[in-house]
Amino acid sequence: MSLIALLYKLPDLRRDRREPGLLALCATFAILTVTYTLFIPAVWAWVDRLLGVPNIGGIINQGMVILLTMAQLSVVLRWSDPPEVAWPRIRFRLWLYGLVLAAMAALYTLAATTSVQDDHFALSLVRSPYYQVYMGLYLGAYTLGQVDVMRLCWRYAKVAGRPWLRRGLRIAAASSALGLVYSAGRAADVVGGLLNYSGLWWEPVVRVSVGLAALLKVVGWTIPGWGPRLSVALGARDRRRALRELTPLWQALYRSAPDIALVDPLGAGMRQSLEFRLYRKVIEIRDGQLALRPYLDPAVAETARRIGAQAGLSGRELDVAVEAARLRVALRDQAEGHRPERSAPLTGDSGGDLAEELSWLRQVSRAFSGSPVVAAVLAESSREHA
């Protein structure tokens, strides 16, 4: 996944090579790719044999983790501040973590050269004072870095203007929080090694946490790019669903008043957008309700409200059922030529906003075609007429 994310962002990097935030983002994905490739046991063993140092694959991975922390901090600092503010902060952290990497290399070299070179090299290495300082420095730098990333991401998410950027920053903050579980597990490994205690029971928790953290990093740092396209796709899907949901109510009103069908202003045969078709269907339904107004009986609304309340409906659900029942009975009365002594006003408008109006009509249409309350009101009204 990190490799796919890197390939996804490389075209942007080719177009804008001077953007440090984008360069740091690509570095984040590249480091994740190398790190998890090294986690493959066969690759890890091959690196150990190639370099001739036991467990050197794990040490390289820990260095990559520090580089990953540097890259993430560079990304969020560049995104959250203008260049003149971000650059000094980025340079300070690059120098700081560069010194940490140099110190880690020196400490591991000292630990490896002073440890017993036999089958128990790993255990001897863990007990080395140099290695203990190495691990303390590594875990301290990693932990403080993840806290820094989490703090910056969460703070910037509160003021970020784009919704998908806010979501991405919060996901990235969550990935850093999971990284702290890894810190706790590795610190416990050091303590357990000194006490001749195996940390096998907490190792699965550490692995799941760090793996999930890496996945969340990929999602969090890429979602500002592909999230808006997802919104467009989901929006189109929802509009198609809305068209299907409005169809039963529209068809019933169209049969009673065919004139509600509007002429396409773009000309016959021209392809219409989903937005236009949906907007047009809302208007036609409202026109059909206006044509049906002389047949809206106030008594039907009272009956529907009583039956709906008995069925446990309240609030908006009850209002929807009442409106659907009024329309269902009015259509029947119009078809039978029965007109009430006085007509009721139209109801159910949601304040004039198209999105609210669409939401209301979708609910009314669903109740119109499938609500048991509407069916009960229609049956009771039929008995009264009989």
PDB file of C-alpha atoms in Angstrom, residues 241-253 281-282 285-286 288-289 292 296 304-305 313 315-331 346-350 355-375:
ATOM      1  CA  ARG A 241     -30.596   6.531  -5.652  1.00  0.00           C
ATOM      2  CA  ALA A 242     -32.630   9.690  -5.034  1.00  0.00           C
ATOM      3  CA  LEU A 243     -34.021   9.519  -8.567  1.00  0.00           C
ATOM      4  CA  ARG A 244     -35.106   5.915  -7.985  1.00  0.00           C
ATOM      5  CA  GLU A 245     -36.674   6.766  -4.623  1.00  0.00           C
ATOM      6  CA  LEU A 246     -38.673   9.693  -6.063  1.00  0.00           C
ATOM      7  CA  THR A 247     -40.001   7.643  -8.988  1.00  0.00           C
ATOM      8  CA  PRO A 248     -43.049   6.013  -7.254  1.00  0.00           C
ATOM      9  CA  LEU A 249     -44.393   9.365  -6.052  1.00  0.00           C
ATOM     10  CA  TRP A 250     -43.614  11.100  -9.342  1.00  0.00           C
ATOM     11  CA  GLN A 251     -45.304   8.384 -11.419  1.00  0.00           C
ATOM     12  CA  ALA A 252     -48.459   8.542  -9.310  1.00  0.00           C
ATOM     13  CA  LEU A 253     -48.635  12.330  -9.626  1.00  0.00           C
ATOM     14  CA  LYS A 281     -38.141  15.798 -10.758  1.00  0.00           C
ATOM     15  CA  VAL A 282     -38.442  17.791  -7.522  1.00  0.00           C
ATOM     16  CA  ILE A 285     -43.496  16.585  -7.894  1.00  0.00           C
ATOM     17  CA  ARG A 286     -44.231  19.958  -6.349  1.00  0.00           C
ATOM     18  CA  GLY A 288     -48.184  17.629  -9.060  1.00  0.00           C
ATOM     19  CA  GLN A 289     -48.926  18.395  -5.412  1.00  0.00           C
ATOM     20  CA  LEU A 292     -53.783  17.824  -6.341  1.00  0.00           C
ATOM     21  CA  LEU A 296     -56.425  17.288   0.010  1.00  0.00           C
ATOM     22  CA  ALA A 304     -53.113   9.873   9.626  1.00  0.00           C
ATOM     23  CA  ARG A 305     -51.674  11.660  12.634  1.00  0.00           C
ATOM     24  CA  LEU A 313     -44.265   7.470  15.073  1.00  0.00           C
ATOM     25  CA  GLY A 315     -41.562  14.070  15.000  1.00  0.00           C
ATOM     26  CA  ARG A 316     -40.395  14.060  11.391  1.00  0.00           C
ATOM     27  CA  GLU A 317     -41.327  10.410  10.837  1.00  0.00           C
ATOM     28  CA  LEU A 318     -44.921  11.192  11.762  1.00  0.00           C
ATOM     29  CA  ASP A 319     -44.974  14.290   9.541  1.00  0.00           C
ATOM     30  CA  VAL A 320     -43.676  12.238   6.610  1.00  0.00           C
ATOM     31  CA  ALA A 321     -46.347   9.549   7.094  1.00  0.00           C
ATOM     32  CA  VAL A 322     -49.098  12.178   7.340  1.00  0.00           C
ATOM     33  CA  GLU A 323     -47.982  13.901   4.119  1.00  0.00           C
ATOM     34  CA  ALA A 324     -47.711  10.593   2.232  1.00  0.00           C
ATOM     35  CA  ALA A 325     -51.152   9.503   3.444  1.00  0.00           C
ATOM     36  CA  ARG A 326     -52.726  12.842   2.387  1.00  0.00           C
ATOM     37  CA  LEU A 327     -51.305  12.451  -1.110  1.00  0.00           C
ATOM     38  CA  ARG A 328     -52.323   8.787  -1.400  1.00  0.00           C
ATOM     39  CA  VAL A 329     -55.925   9.464  -0.371  1.00  0.00           C
ATOM     40  CA  ALA A 330     -56.121  12.612  -2.546  1.00  0.00           C
ATOM     41  CA  LEU A 331     -54.998  10.678  -5.629  1.00  0.00           C
ATOM     42  CA  LEU A 346     -49.768  22.029   1.189  1.00  0.00           C
ATOM     43  CA  THR A 347     -47.353  21.032   3.953  1.00  0.00           C
ATOM     44  CA  GLY A 348     -43.962  19.442   4.277  1.00  0.00           C
ATOM     45  CA  ASP A 349     -41.792  22.189   2.827  1.00  0.00           C
ATOM     46  CA  SER A 350     -38.390  22.140   4.531  1.00  0.00           C
ATOM     47  CA  ALA A 355     -31.099  19.670  -0.284  1.00  0.00           C
ATOM     48  CA  GLU A 356     -33.638  19.738   2.561  1.00  0.00           C
ATOM     49  CA  GLU A 357     -36.533  19.643   0.110  1.00  0.00           C
ATOM     50  CA  LEU A 358     -35.009  16.652  -1.663  1.00  0.00           C
ATOM     51  CA  SER A 359     -34.462  14.838   1.648  1.00  0.00           C
ATOM     52  CA  TRP A 360     -38.096  15.479   2.609  1.00  0.00           C
ATOM     53  CA  LEU A 361     -39.535  14.281  -0.710  1.00  0.00           C
ATOM     54  CA  ARG A 362     -37.394  11.135  -0.651  1.00  0.00           C
ATOM     55  CA  GLN A 363     -38.835  10.210   2.725  1.00  0.00           C
ATOM     56  CA  VAL A 364     -42.370  11.031   1.590  1.00  0.00           C
ATOM     57  CA  SER A 365     -41.948   8.914  -1.538  1.00  0.00           C
ATOM     58  CA  ARG A 366     -40.697   5.930   0.477  1.00  0.00           C
ATOM     59  CA  ALA A 367     -43.643   6.230   2.861  1.00  0.00           C
ATOM     60  CA  PHE A 368     -46.027   6.740  -0.060  1.00  0.00           C
ATOM     61  CA  SER A 369     -45.133   3.373  -1.565  1.00  0.00           C
ATOM     62  CA  GLY A 370     -44.436   1.273   1.523  1.00  0.00           C
ATOM     63  CA  SER A 371     -45.646   2.688   4.830  1.00  0.00           C
ATOM     64  CA  PRO A 372     -48.179   0.530   6.735  1.00  0.00           C
ATOM     65  CA  VAL A 373     -49.521   3.720   8.308  1.00  0.00           C
ATOM     66  CA  VAL A 374     -50.363   5.098   4.863  1.00  0.00           C
ATOM     67  CA  ALA A 375     -52.048   1.819   3.929  1.00  0.00           C
TER      68      ALA A 375
END
